[in-house]
Coordinates of C-alpha atoms and ligand atoms in Angstrom, one line a residue:
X216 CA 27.2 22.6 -7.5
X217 CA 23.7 21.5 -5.6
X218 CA 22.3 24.2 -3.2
X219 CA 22.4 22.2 -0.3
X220 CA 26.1 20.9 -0.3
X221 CA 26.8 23.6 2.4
X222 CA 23.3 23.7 3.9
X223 CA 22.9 21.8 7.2
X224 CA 20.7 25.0 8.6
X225 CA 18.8 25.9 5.4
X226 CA 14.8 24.7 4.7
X227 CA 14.8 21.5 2.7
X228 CA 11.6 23.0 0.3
X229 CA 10.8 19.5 -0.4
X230 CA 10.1 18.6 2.8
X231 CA 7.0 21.3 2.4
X232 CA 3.6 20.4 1.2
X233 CA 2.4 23.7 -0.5
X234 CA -0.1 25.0 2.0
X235 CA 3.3 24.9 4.1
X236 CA 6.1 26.3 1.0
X237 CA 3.0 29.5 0.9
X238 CA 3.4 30.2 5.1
X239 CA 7.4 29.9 4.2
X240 CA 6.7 32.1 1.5
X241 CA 4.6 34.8 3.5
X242 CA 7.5 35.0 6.7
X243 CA 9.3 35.9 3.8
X244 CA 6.9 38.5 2.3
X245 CA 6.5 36.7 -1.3
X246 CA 2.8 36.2 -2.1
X247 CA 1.0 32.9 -2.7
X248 CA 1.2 33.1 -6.2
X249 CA 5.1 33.1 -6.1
X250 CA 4.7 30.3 -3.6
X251 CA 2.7 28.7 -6.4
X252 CA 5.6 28.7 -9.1
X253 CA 8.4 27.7 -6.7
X254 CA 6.4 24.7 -5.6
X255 CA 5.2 23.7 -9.2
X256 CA 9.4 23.9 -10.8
X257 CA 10.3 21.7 -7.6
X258 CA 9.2 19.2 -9.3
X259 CA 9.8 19.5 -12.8
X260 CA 11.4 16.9 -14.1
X261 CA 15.4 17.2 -13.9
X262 CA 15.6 20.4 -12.2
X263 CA 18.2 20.6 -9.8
X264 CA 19.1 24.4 -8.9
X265 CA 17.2 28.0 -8.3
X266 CA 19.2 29.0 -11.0
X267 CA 16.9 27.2 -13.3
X268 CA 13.5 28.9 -12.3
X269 CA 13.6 31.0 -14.9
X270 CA 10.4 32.8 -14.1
X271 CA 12.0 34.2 -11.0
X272 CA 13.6 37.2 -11.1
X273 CA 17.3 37.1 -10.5
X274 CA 17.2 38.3 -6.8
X275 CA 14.4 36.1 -5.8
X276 CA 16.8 33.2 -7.1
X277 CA 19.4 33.8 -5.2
X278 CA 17.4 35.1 -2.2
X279 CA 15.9 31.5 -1.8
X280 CA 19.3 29.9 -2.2
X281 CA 20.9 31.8 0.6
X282 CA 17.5 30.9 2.3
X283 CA 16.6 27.2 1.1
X284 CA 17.6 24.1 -1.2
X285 CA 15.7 21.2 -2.2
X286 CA 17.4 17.8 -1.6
X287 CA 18.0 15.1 -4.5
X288 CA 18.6 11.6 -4.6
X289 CA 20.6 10.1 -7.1
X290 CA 21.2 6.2 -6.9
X291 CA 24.5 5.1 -5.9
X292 CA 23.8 1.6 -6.6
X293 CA 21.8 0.5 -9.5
X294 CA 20.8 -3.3 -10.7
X295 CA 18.9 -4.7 -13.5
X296 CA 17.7 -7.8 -13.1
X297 CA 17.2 -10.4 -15.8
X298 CA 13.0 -10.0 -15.5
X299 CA 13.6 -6.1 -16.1
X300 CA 13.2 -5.2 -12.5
X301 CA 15.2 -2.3 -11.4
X302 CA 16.9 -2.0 -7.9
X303 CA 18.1 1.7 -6.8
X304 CA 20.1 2.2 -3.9
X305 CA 20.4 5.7 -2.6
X306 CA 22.4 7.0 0.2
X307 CA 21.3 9.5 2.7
X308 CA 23.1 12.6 3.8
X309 CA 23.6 10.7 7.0
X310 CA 25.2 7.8 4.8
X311 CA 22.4 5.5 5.6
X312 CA 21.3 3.8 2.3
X313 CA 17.7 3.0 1.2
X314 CA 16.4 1.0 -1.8
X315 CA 13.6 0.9 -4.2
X316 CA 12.4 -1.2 -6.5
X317 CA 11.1 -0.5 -9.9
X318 CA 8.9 -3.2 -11.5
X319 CA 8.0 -2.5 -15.3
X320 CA 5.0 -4.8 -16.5
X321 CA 3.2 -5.2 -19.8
X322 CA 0.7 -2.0 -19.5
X323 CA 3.0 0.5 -16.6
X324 CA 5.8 1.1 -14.5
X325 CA 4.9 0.1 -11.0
X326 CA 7.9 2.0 -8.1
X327 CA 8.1 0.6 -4.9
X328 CA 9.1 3.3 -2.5
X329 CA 10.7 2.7 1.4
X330 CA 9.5 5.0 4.0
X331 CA 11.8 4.2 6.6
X332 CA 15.3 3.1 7.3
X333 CA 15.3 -0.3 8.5
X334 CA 11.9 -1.1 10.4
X335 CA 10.6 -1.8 14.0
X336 CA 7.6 -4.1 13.3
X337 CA 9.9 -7.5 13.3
X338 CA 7.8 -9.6 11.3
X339 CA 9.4 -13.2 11.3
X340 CA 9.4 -13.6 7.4
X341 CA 10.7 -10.7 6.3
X342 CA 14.9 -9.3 6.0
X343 CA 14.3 -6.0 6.2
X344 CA 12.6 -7.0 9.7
X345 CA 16.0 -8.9 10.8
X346 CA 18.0 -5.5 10.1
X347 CA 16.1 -3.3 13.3
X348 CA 14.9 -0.1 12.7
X349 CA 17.3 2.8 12.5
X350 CA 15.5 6.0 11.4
X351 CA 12.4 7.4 10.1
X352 CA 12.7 8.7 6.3
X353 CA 11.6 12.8 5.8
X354 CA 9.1 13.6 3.4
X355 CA 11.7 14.7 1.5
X356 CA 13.6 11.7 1.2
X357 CA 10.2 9.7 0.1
X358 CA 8.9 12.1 -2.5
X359 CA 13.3 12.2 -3.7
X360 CA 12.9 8.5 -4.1
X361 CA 10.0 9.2 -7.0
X362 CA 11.7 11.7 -8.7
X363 CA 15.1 10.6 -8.5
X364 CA 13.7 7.1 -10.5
X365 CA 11.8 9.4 -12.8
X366 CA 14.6 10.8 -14.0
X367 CA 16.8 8.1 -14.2
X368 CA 13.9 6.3 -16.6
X369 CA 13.1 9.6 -18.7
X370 CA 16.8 9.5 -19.4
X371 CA 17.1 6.2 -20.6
X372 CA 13.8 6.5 -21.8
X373 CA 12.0 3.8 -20.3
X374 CA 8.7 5.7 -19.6
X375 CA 7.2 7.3 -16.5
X376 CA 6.5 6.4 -13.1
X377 CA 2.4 5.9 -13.2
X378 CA 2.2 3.8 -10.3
X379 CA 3.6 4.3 -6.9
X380 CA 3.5 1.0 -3.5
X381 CA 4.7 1.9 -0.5
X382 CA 5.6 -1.7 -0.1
X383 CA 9.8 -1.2 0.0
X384 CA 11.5 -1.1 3.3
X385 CA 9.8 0.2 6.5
X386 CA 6.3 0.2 8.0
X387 CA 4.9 3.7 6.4
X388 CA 2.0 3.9 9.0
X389 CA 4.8 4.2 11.8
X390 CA 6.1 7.8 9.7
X391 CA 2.6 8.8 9.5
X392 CA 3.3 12.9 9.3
X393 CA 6.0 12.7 6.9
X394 CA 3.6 10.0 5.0
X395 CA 0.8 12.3 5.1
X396 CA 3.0 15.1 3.9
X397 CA 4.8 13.3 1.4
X398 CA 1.5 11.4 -0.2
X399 CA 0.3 15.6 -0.2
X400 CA 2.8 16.4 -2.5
X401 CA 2.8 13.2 -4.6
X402 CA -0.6 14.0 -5.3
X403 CA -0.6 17.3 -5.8
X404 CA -1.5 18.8 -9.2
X405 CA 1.7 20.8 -9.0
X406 CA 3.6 18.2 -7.6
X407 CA 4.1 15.0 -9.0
X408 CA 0.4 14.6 -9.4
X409 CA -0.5 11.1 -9.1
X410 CA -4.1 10.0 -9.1
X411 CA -5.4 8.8 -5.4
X412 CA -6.1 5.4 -7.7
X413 CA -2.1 5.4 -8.3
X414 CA -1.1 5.1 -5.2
X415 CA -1.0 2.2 -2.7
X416 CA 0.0 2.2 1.0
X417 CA 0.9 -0.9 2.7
X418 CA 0.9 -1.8 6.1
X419 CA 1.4 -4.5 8.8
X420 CA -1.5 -3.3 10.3
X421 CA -1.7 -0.5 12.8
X422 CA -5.4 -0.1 13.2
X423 CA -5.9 3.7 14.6
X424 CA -3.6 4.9 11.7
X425 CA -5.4 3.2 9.1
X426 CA -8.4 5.0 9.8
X427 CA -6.6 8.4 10.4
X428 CA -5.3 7.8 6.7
X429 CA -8.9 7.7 5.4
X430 CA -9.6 10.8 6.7
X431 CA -6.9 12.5 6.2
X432 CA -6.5 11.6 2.2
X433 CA -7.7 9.1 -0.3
X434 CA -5.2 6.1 -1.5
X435 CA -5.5 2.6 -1.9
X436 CA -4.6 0.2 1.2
X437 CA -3.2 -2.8 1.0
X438 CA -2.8 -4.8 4.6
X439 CA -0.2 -7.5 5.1
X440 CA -2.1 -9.9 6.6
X441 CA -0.5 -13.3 6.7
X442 CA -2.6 -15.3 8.8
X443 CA -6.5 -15.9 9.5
X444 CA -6.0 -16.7 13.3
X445 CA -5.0 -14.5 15.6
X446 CA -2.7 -17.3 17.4
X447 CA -0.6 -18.0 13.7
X448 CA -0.7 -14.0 13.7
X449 CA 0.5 -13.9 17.1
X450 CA 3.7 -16.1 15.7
X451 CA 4.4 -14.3 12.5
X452 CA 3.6 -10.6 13.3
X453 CA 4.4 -9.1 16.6
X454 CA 2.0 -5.7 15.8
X455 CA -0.9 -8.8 16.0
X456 CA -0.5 -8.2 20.0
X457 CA -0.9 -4.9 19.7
X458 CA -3.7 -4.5 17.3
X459 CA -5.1 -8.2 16.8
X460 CA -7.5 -9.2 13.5
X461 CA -10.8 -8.0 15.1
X462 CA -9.3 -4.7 15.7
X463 CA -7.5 -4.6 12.2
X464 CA -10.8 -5.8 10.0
X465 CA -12.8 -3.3 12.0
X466 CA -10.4 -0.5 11.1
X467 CA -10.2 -1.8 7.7
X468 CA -14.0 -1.5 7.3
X469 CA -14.0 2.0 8.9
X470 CA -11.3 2.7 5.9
X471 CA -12.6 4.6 3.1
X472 CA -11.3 4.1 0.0
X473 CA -11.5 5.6 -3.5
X474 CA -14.3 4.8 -5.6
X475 CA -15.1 1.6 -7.1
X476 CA -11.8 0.5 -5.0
X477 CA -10.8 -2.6 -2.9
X478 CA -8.8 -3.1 -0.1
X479 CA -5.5 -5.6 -1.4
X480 CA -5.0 -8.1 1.6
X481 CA -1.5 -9.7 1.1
X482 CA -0.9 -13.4 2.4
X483 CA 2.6 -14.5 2.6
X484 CA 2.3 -18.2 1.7
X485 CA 5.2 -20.1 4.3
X486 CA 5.2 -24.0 3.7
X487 CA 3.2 -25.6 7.0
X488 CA 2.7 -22.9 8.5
X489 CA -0.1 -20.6 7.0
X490 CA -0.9 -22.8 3.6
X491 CA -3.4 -25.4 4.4
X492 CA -6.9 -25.6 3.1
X493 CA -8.1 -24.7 6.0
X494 CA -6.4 -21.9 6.2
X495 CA -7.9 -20.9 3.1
X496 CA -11.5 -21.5 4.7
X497 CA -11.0 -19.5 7.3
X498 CA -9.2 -16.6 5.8
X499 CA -12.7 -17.1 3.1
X500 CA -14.6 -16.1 6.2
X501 CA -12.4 -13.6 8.1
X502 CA -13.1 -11.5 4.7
X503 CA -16.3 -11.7 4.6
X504 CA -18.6 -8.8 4.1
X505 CA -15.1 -6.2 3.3
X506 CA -14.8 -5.3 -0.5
X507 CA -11.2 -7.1 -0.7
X508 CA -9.0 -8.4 -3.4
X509 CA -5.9 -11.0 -2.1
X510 CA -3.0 -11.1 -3.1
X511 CA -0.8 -14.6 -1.9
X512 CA 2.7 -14.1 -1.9
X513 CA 4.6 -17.5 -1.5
X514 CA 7.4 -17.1 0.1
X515 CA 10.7 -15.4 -0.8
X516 CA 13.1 -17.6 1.2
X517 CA 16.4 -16.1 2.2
X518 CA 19.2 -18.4 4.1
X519 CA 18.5 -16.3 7.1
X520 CA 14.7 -16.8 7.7
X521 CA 13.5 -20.3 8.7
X522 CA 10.9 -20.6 6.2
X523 CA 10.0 -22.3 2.9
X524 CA 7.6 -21.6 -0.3
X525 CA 4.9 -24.1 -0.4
X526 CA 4.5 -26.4 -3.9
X527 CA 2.5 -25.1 -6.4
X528 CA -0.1 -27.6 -5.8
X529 CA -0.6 -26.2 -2.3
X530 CA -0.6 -22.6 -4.1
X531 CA -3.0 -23.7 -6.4
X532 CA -5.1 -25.5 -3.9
X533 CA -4.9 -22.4 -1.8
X534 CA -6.2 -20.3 -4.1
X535 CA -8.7 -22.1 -5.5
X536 CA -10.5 -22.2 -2.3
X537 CA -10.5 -18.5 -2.1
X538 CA -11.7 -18.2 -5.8
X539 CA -14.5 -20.6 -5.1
X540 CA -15.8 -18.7 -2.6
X541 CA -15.9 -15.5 -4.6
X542 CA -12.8 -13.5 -4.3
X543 CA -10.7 -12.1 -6.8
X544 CA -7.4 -13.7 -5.7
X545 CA -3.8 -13.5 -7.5
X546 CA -0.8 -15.0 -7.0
X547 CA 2.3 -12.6 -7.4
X548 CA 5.1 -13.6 -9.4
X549 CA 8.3 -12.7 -7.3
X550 CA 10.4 -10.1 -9.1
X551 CA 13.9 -9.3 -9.0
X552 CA 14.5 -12.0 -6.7
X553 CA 18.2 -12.4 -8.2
X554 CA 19.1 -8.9 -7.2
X555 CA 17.2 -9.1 -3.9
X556 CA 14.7 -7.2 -5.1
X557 CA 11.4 -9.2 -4.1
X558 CA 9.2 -8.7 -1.1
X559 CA 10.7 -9.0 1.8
X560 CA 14.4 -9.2 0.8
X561 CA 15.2 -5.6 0.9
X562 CA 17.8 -5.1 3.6
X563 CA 20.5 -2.4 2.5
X564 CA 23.6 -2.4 4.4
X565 CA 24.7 1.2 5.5
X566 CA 28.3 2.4 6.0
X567 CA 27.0 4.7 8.9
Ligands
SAH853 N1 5.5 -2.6 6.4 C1 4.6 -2.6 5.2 C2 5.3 -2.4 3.9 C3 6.2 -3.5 3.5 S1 5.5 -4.2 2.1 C4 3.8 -3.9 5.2 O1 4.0 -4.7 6.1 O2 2.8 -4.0 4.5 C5 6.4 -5.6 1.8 C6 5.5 -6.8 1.6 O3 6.3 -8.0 1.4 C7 4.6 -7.1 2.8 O4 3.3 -7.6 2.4 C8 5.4 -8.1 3.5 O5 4.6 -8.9 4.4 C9 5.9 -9.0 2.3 N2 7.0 -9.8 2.6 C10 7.9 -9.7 3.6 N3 8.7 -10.7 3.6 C11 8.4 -11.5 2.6 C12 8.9 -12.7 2.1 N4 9.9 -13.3 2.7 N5 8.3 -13.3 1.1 C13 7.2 -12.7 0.5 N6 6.7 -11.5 0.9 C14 7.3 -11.0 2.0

């Protein structure tokens, strides 16, 4: 039986970085060290009880059970699609379900993580927009998402997790403590010890919090961007109001990334809308002068959203522009779009 079937009132350790499982620790008169090895078997692979920590002594075990659990995920919906993409749906304790998306490719396995239920940002393309924000996620329930697909792949044995997007449902700047916390832990060497270079955060673009992220941690950004104008921008992305390009390329310059790194600007290709050459042109010279890569994204159309993928000859012509004029610019190939796995199409339904 999990420790925390019966636990409404106990500490959830994975919601703790370590700095914050050692000052748990200490109210409890353990010393760091012990803090140490409870913190590093959190995260072994498969472990799911105190029971199992075998280095504890008996008492301590069952001290820290009456004490504390550590919350698990395990999918209650699982799809495969026909390109090898992998959708998990997990339900929360408060029945609210999340998704994530794994994407194996030739040389790793890429896991796109959500870090909120729903989201508030209302960007006109996207189905996860339509469904309204309901709830941030803890930093437990993002790191749970990680190991929960970790598992589920060791046992099948389909590899390891080596590279983490926050690109699933939610806008992660807008759960910036739990995201701090939970990017703390998925870095840490104890943890689940992904490389800064592993890890990607995506956002629509809220400009103070992308240069709070810099400083707080290092991590790859990628920045949704969708439109070179700020009136098109005004149309697509309601956070443009708030924070408009000038604002968002300025905090994007402040950002500071790992080493030899660029920042990924994603552009959402909709048919007559964003796709023109001239488009192209001036998105060339929006970027100027900011070490980016682009990624264009046409469209994933859903029956709900009143938009449409442009031809391939508009793709092509799109990005040939950009490649011209020096950037390195790919365009994705939408996967998992069967299961309604792709950008943009991730819109669980929750019983609660
Ligand atoms: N809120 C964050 C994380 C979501 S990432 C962000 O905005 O970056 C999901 C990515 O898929 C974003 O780049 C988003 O703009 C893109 N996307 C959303 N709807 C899409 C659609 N219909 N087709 C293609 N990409 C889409």
């Amino acid at each position: 039986m999990p420790d925390h079937a019966s636990s409404r009132q106990k500490v959830d350790l994975r919601n703790l970085t370590r700095a914050e499982l050692t000052a748990f620790a200490a109210a409890h008169g353990l010393p760091a060290f012990r803090a140490k090895q409870i913190f590093s078997w959190l995260y072994r692979p498969g472990i799911s009880s105190f029971a199992e920590m075998t280095d504890l002594s008996k008492e301590l075990r069952e001290s820290l059970a009456k004490e504390a659990f550590f919350s698990r995920l395990t999918p209650a919906v699982k799809e495969v699609s026909n390109d090898g993409t992998i959708k998990y749906g997990f339900r929360l304790d408060d029945g609210k379900m999340i998704e994530s998306v794994l994407i194996p490719e030739e040389e790793r396995n890429t896991l796109c993580i959500s870090s909120q239920v729903g989201c508030a940002m209302a960007c006109a393309f996207c189905l996860t927009g339509t469904m309204g924000f309901s709830r941030n996620l803890s930093c437990a329930e993002i790191v749970d998402q990680v190991c929960a697909v970790s598992n589920d792949l060791r046992e099948h044995h389909l590899g390891v997790v080596n590279n983490l997007v926050f690109m699933g449902m939610g806008e992660p700047l807008a759960n910036f403590d739990n995201l701090i916390k939970a990017l703390t832990i998925l870095q840490d060497e104890l943890g689940l010890h992904f490389s800064e270079r592993r890890i990607t955060v995506s956002t629509c673009g809220l400009a103070p919090q992308i240069i709070e992220l810099g400083q707080r941690l290092k991590v790859n950004l990628a920045v949704s961007l969708h439109a070179a104008d700020n009136e098109t921008r005004n149309r697509l992305m309601p956070i443009n109001r708030r924070y408009p390009l000038e604002t968002l390329l300025d905090a994007c310059r402040e950002f500071s990334l790992p080493r030899r790194k660029r920042i990924t600007f994603e552009y959402v290709l909709l048919k007559g809308i964003n796709d023109s050459d001239q488009d192209a042109v001036k998105l060339a010279k929006l970027l100027h002068g900011i070490q980016a890569k682009i990624n264009l994204l046409p469209c994933n159309e859903a029956p709900e959203l009143p938009f449409a993928k442009p031809g391939q000859q508009r793709i092509d012509s799109f990005q040939n522009i950009l490649k011209k004029r020096g950037y390195t610019v790919l365009v994705r190939a939408s996967r998992g779009a069967d299961i309604s796995a792709a950008c943009g199409q991730l819109a669980a339904k929750s019983s609660a």
